[in-house]
PDB file of C-alpha atoms in Angstrom:
ATOM      1  CA  UNK A 258     -45.837  39.762  70.236  1.00 61.00           C
ATOM      2  CA  UNK A 259     -43.801  40.496  73.686  1.00 73.00           C
ATOM      3  CA  UNK A 260     -41.350  43.521  73.199  1.00 76.00           C
ATOM      4  CA  UNK A 261     -38.183  41.306  73.305  1.00 73.00           C
ATOM      5  CA  UNK A 262     -38.592  39.356  70.204  1.00 73.00           C
ATOM      6  CA  UNK A 263     -39.552  42.321  68.514  1.00 77.00           C
ATOM      7  CA  UNK A 264     -36.142  44.049  69.351  1.00 78.00           C
ATOM      8  CA  UNK A 265     -34.679  40.968  68.657  1.00 77.00           C
ATOM      9  CA  UNK A 266     -36.289  40.925  65.615  1.00 83.00           C
ATOM     10  CA  UNK A 267     -36.692  43.872  64.116  1.00 86.00           C
ATOM     11  CA  UNK A 268     -33.193  44.444  62.913  1.00 86.00           C
ATOM     12  CA  UNK A 269     -32.829  41.337  60.754  1.00 87.00           C
ATOM     13  CA  UNK A 270     -36.318  42.511  58.979  1.00 90.00           C
ATOM     14  CA  UNK A 271     -34.476  45.357  59.183  1.00 91.00           C
ATOM     15  CA  UNK A 272     -31.022  44.494  57.210  1.00 91.00           C
ATOM     16  CA  UNK A 273     -32.924  41.843  55.036  1.00 91.00           C
ATOM     17  CA  UNK A 274     -35.476  44.161  53.957  1.00 93.00           C
ATOM     18  CA  UNK A 275     -31.759  46.425  53.007  1.00 93.00           C
ATOM     19  CA  UNK A 276     -30.908  42.798  51.459  1.00 92.00           C
ATOM     20  CA  UNK A 277     -33.693  43.012  49.178  1.00 94.00           C
ATOM     21  CA  UNK A 278     -33.633  46.399  47.878  1.00 95.00           C
ATOM     22  CA  UNK A 279     -30.457  46.722  46.791  1.00 93.00           C
ATOM     23  CA  UNK A 280     -31.190  44.235  44.795  1.00 93.00           C
ATOM     24  CA  UNK A 281     -34.259  45.549  43.515  1.00 93.00           C
ATOM     25  CA  UNK A 282     -32.133  48.369  42.609  1.00 94.00           C
ATOM     26  CA  UNK A 283     -29.274  46.345  40.955  1.00 92.00           C
ATOM     27  CA  UNK A 284     -32.301  44.863  39.348  1.00 93.00           C
ATOM     28  CA  UNK A 285     -33.578  48.320  38.548  1.00 93.00           C
ATOM     29  CA  UNK A 286     -30.014  49.658  36.647  1.00 93.00           C
ATOM     30  CA  UNK A 287     -29.148  46.641  34.493  1.00 92.00           C
ATOM     31  CA  UNK A 288     -33.102  47.230  33.267  1.00 91.00           C
ATOM     32  CA  UNK A 289     -32.437  50.830  31.978  1.00 92.00           C
ATOM     33  CA  UNK A 290     -29.412  48.920  30.141  1.00 91.00           C
ATOM     34  CA  UNK A 291     -32.049  46.769  28.661  1.00 90.00           C
ATOM     35  CA  UNK A 292     -30.903  43.963  30.794  1.00 89.00           C
ATOM     36  CA  UNK A 293     -33.585  42.672  32.110  1.00 88.00           C
ATOM     37  CA  UNK A 294     -33.011  40.047  35.296  1.00 89.00           C
ATOM     38  CA  UNK A 295     -36.002  37.443  37.057  1.00 91.00           C
ATOM     39  CA  UNK A 296     -37.076  38.348  40.072  1.00 89.00           C
ATOM     40  CA  UNK A 297     -36.861  35.183  42.116  1.00 91.00           C
ATOM     41  CA  UNK A 298     -32.669  35.509  42.083  1.00 92.00           C
ATOM     42  CA  UNK A 299     -31.963  38.359  42.931  1.00 92.00           C
ATOM     43  CA  UNK A 300     -33.991  38.035  45.282  1.00 92.00           C
ATOM     44  CA  UNK A 301     -32.883  35.471  46.788  1.00 94.00           C
ATOM     45  CA  UNK A 302     -29.274  37.150  47.094  1.00 93.00           C
ATOM     46  CA  UNK A 303     -30.728  40.317  48.612  1.00 93.00           C
ATOM     47  CA  UNK A 304     -32.305  37.911  51.451  1.00 93.00           C
ATOM     48  CA  UNK A 305     -28.233  35.854  51.637  1.00 94.00           C
ATOM     49  CA  UNK A 306     -26.639  39.270  52.182  1.00 92.00           C
ATOM     50  CA  UNK A 307     -29.721  40.610  54.538  1.00 91.00           C
ATOM     51  CA  UNK A 308     -29.321  37.931  56.369  1.00 90.00           C
ATOM     52  CA  UNK A 309     -25.393  38.015  56.396  1.00 90.00           C
ATOM     53  CA  UNK A 310     -25.260  40.753  57.457  1.00 88.00           C
ATOM     54  CA  UNK A 311     -27.639  40.944  60.213  1.00 86.00           C
ATOM     55  CA  UNK A 312     -25.007  37.200  61.581  1.00 84.00           C
ATOM     56  CA  UNK A 313     -21.805  39.356  60.802  1.00 83.00           C
ATOM     57  CA  UNK A 314     -23.176  42.811  62.924  1.00 79.00           C
ATOM     58  CA  UNK A 315     -25.424  41.659  65.355  1.00 66.00           C
ATOM     59  CA  UNK A 316     -23.713  37.849  66.504  1.00 58.00           C
ATOM     60  CA  UNK A 317     -23.872  37.095  69.673  1.00 58.00           C
ATOM     61  CA  UNK A 318     -20.434  38.576  71.361  1.00 57.00           C
ATOM     62  CA  UNK A 319     -17.889  34.874  72.416  1.00 58.00           C
ATOM     63  CA  UNK A 320     -17.488  33.822  75.727  1.00 56.00           C
ATOM     64  CA  UNK A 321     -14.040  36.143  77.084  1.00 54.00           C
ATOM     65  CA  UNK A 322     -12.174  32.837  78.381  1.00 51.00           C
ATOM     66  CA  UNK A 323     -11.227  29.841  75.385  1.00 56.00           C
ATOM     67  CA  UNK A 324      -8.078  28.234  77.159  1.00 59.00           C
ATOM     68  CA  UNK A 325      -9.390  26.370  80.545  1.00 58.00           C
ATOM     69  CA  UNK A 326      -8.485  27.544  84.608  1.00 57.00           C
ATOM     70  CA  UNK A 327      -5.367  26.752  85.230  1.00 65.00           C
ATOM     71  CA  UNK A 328      -4.826  23.269  86.819  1.00 60.00           C
ATOM     72  CA  UNK A 329      -3.469  23.214  90.986  1.00 56.00           C
ATOM     73  CA  UNK A 330      -0.997  20.207  91.341  1.00 59.00           C
ATOM     74  CA  UNK A 331      -0.926  21.718  94.894  1.00 58.00           C
ATOM     75  CA  UNK A 332      -1.704  18.231  96.963  1.00 51.00           C
ATOM     76  CA  UNK A 333      -3.739  20.030  99.902  1.00 48.00           C
ATOM     77  CA  UNK A 334      -6.450  22.014  97.961  1.00 50.00           C
ATOM     78  CA  UNK A 335      -8.873  18.955  97.563  1.00 51.00           C
ATOM     79  CA  UNK A 336     -10.532  16.612 100.215  1.00 51.00           C
ATOM     80  CA  UNK A 337      -7.973  16.107 103.723  1.00 51.00           C
ATOM     81  CA  UNK A 338      -7.520  12.667 102.958  1.00 50.00           C
ATOM     82  CA  UNK A 339      -5.249  13.581 100.054  1.00 52.00           C
ATOM     83  CA  UNK A 340      -2.921  15.302 102.161  1.00 57.00           C
ATOM     84  CA  UNK A 341      -2.204  11.219 103.178  1.00 61.00           C
ATOM     85  CA  UNK A 342       0.586   9.344 101.573  1.00 66.00           C
ATOM     86  CA  UNK A 343      -0.676   6.352 101.574  1.00 65.00           C
ATOM     87  CA  UNK A 344      -4.014   7.055 100.125  1.00 64.00           C
ATOM     88  CA  UNK A 345      -2.791   9.690  97.428  1.00 65.00           C
ATOM     89  CA  UNK A 346      -0.288   5.987  96.566  1.00 68.00           C
ATOM     90  CA  UNK A 347      -3.410   3.638  96.567  1.00 68.00           C
ATOM     91  CA  UNK A 348      -4.946   6.747  94.327  1.00 65.00           C
ATOM     92  CA  UNK A 349      -2.002   6.330  91.942  1.00 65.00           C
ATOM     93  CA  UNK A 350      -2.271   2.371  91.966  1.00 66.00           C
ATOM     94  CA  UNK A 351      -6.513   2.309  91.893  1.00 65.00           C
ATOM     95  CA  UNK A 352      -5.953   5.423  88.711  1.00 59.00           C
ATOM     96  CA  UNK A 353      -4.198   3.111  86.664  1.00 58.00           C
ATOM     97  CA  UNK A 354      -6.343   0.411  87.355  1.00 57.00           C
ATOM     98  CA  UNK A 355      -6.866  -0.576  83.444  1.00 55.00           C
ATOM     99  CA  UNK A 356      -5.519  -2.552  80.784  1.00 55.00           C
ATOM    100  CA  UNK A 357      -2.611  -2.811  79.542  1.00 57.00           C
ATOM    101  CA  UNK A 358      -1.266  -0.296  82.594  1.00 57.00           C
ATOM    102  CA  UNK A 359       0.779  -0.659  85.117  1.00 58.00           C
ATOM    103  CA  UNK A 360      -1.613  -1.993  88.385  1.00 63.00           C
ATOM    104  CA  UNK A 361      -1.543  -4.968  89.843  1.00 74.00           C
ATOM    105  CA  UNK A 362      -3.939  -6.937  92.463  1.00 78.00           C
ATOM    106  CA  UNK A 363      -0.972  -7.573  92.830  1.00 81.00           C
ATOM    107  CA  UNK A 364       0.150  -4.373  93.882  1.00 81.00           C
ATOM    108  CA  UNK A 365      -2.794  -2.821  95.180  1.00 81.00           C
ATOM    109  CA  UNK A 366      -3.152  -5.741  97.737  1.00 84.00           C
ATOM    110  CA  UNK A 367       1.373  -5.123  98.429  1.00 85.00           C
ATOM    111  CA  UNK A 368       0.381  -1.233  98.705  1.00 83.00           C
ATOM    112  CA  UNK A 369      -2.948  -2.967 101.045  1.00 86.00           C
ATOM    113  CA  UNK A 370       0.399  -4.933 102.925  1.00 87.00           C
ATOM    114  CA  UNK A 371       1.833  -1.710 103.343  1.00 86.00           C
ATOM    115  CA  UNK A 372      -0.814   0.281 104.676  1.00 85.00           C
ATOM    116  CA  UNK A 373      -2.000  -2.895 107.267  1.00 86.00           C
ATOM    117  CA  UNK A 374       2.221  -2.442 108.240  1.00 87.00           C
ATOM    118  CA  UNK A 375       1.787   0.972 109.327  1.00 84.00           C
ATOM    119  CA  UNK A 376      -1.814   0.882 111.318  1.00 82.00           C
ATOM    120  CA  UNK A 377      -0.179  -2.260 113.041  1.00 82.00           C
ATOM    121  CA  UNK A 378       1.904   0.601 115.331  1.00 82.00           C
ATOM    122  CA  UNK A 379      -1.694   2.135 116.304  1.00 80.00           C
ATOM    123  CA  UNK A 380      -2.258   0.356 119.604  1.00 79.00           C
ATOM    124  CA  UNK A 381      -6.205   0.885 119.271  1.00 78.00           C
ATOM    125  CA  UNK A 382      -6.850  -0.854 116.371  1.00 79.00           C
ATOM    126  CA  UNK A 383      -8.222  -4.175 115.751  1.00 82.00           C
ATOM    127  CA  UNK A 384      -7.480  -7.629 114.610  1.00 85.00           C
ATOM    128  CA  UNK A 385      -7.025  -7.601 110.543  1.00 86.00           C
ATOM    129  CA  UNK A 386      -9.512  -9.875 108.615  1.00 89.00           C
ATOM    130  CA  UNK A 387      -8.876 -13.344 107.551  1.00 90.00           C
ATOM    131  CA  UNK A 388      -8.887 -12.450 103.615  1.00 89.00           C
ATOM    132  CA  UNK A 389      -7.252  -9.534 103.971  1.00 88.00           C
ATOM    133  CA  UNK A 390      -4.166 -11.584 105.414  1.00 90.00           C
ATOM    134  CA  UNK A 391      -3.857 -14.137 103.098  1.00 89.00           C
ATOM    135  CA  UNK A 392      -4.550 -11.410 100.309  1.00 88.00           C
ATOM    136  CA  UNK A 393      -1.801  -9.597 101.699  1.00 87.00           C
ATOM    137  CA  UNK A 394       0.744 -12.454 102.920  1.00 88.00           C
ATOM    138  CA  UNK A 395      -0.586 -14.297  98.616  1.00 87.00           C
ATOM    139  CA  UNK A 396       0.639 -10.686  97.008  1.00 86.00           C
ATOM    140  CA  UNK A 397       3.891 -10.927  98.763  1.00 87.00           C
ATOM    141  CA  UNK A 398       4.828 -14.385  98.378  1.00 85.00           C
ATOM    142  CA  UNK A 399       8.057 -14.169  96.389  1.00 83.00           C
ATOM    143  CA  UNK A 400       6.968 -17.547  94.043  1.00 81.00           C
ATOM    144  CA  UNK A 401       5.208 -15.097  92.308  1.00 72.00           C
ATOM    145  CA  UNK A 402       3.997 -17.095  89.453  1.00 73.00           C
ATOM    146  CA  UNK A 403       2.834 -19.722  91.596  1.00 76.00           C
ATOM    147  CA  UNK A 404       0.500 -17.521  94.072  1.00 75.00           C
ATOM    148  CA  UNK A 405      -1.914 -15.534  92.118  1.00 77.00           C
ATOM    149  CA  UNK A 406      -3.064 -13.178  93.588  1.00 79.00           C
ATOM    150  CA  UNK A 407      -6.912 -12.705  92.543  1.00 78.00           C
ATOM    151  CA  UNK A 408      -9.008  -9.469  91.330  1.00 78.00           C
ATOM    152  CA  UNK A 409     -10.747  -7.085  94.123  1.00 78.00           C
ATOM    153  CA  UNK A 410     -13.707  -6.050  93.144  1.00 77.00           C
ATOM    154  CA  UNK A 411     -14.895  -2.813  94.302  1.00 75.00           C
ATOM    155  CA  UNK A 412     -16.930  -3.586  97.228  1.00 81.00           C
ATOM    156  CA  UNK A 413     -13.870  -6.012  98.719  1.00 82.00           C
ATOM    157  CA  UNK A 414     -11.509  -3.364  98.010  1.00 80.00           C
ATOM    158  CA  UNK A 415     -13.870  -0.953 100.440  1.00 80.00           C
ATOM    159  CA  UNK A 416     -14.164  -3.382 102.814  1.00 84.00           C
ATOM    160  CA  UNK A 417     -10.604  -3.315 103.761  1.00 84.00           C
ATOM    161  CA  UNK A 418     -10.150   0.583 102.846  1.00 81.00           C
ATOM    162  CA  UNK A 419     -12.407   0.798 106.155  1.00 82.00           C
ATOM    163  CA  UNK A 420     -10.880  -2.021 108.009  1.00 83.00           C
ATOM    164  CA  UNK A 421      -7.931  -0.443 107.320  1.00 81.00           C
ATOM    165  CA  UNK A 422      -8.858   3.214 108.593  1.00 77.00           C
ATOM    166  CA  UNK A 423      -8.121   4.513 111.486  1.00 64.00           C
ATOM    167  CA  UNK A 424     -10.630   5.373 113.762  1.00 60.00           C
ATOM    168  CA  UNK A 425     -10.928   9.081 113.340  1.00 53.00           C
ATOM    169  CA  UNK A 426     -11.053   8.402 109.032  1.00 53.00           C
ATOM    170  CA  UNK A 427     -13.827   5.329 110.601  1.00 52.00           C
ATOM    171  CA  UNK A 428     -15.976   8.597 111.604  1.00 51.00           C
ATOM    172  CA  UNK A 429     -15.884  10.611 108.458  1.00 50.00           C
TER     173      UNK A 429
END
């Protein structure tokens, strides 16, 4: 038996023995007054008292800080692209992409169109693909009921985002 285990079990055994001794002392006092109590009950009670005494006295220490750390709401604490409002707007739309939430394929396509408009000011930017141009045109069509925008899957969204990324963002 290792010393660590012996050091951990010794207080438990000492308290269990003390609990049983107190219970047997109570049985002895009752025997003096001609009140006979069967031994298994008091011994079990003594073991329970000793275990409770050990658990309350030698319980592991509680964690110092129960509360969660404060959330840092500063926008530029995380990644470098978190400072870009276009990326944050997209993140906000994609975060709401759950049923009965505010994000729609049309809203995402319009945001991609806004990014494409900002990107068009860059003379070194490559022309947009046909698929992305068609998606943006469908999203901006004034008759939204007759021109629905289909769902945009993750692979297509990533392809469009890489296409819209500027040269320095694409190299990261």
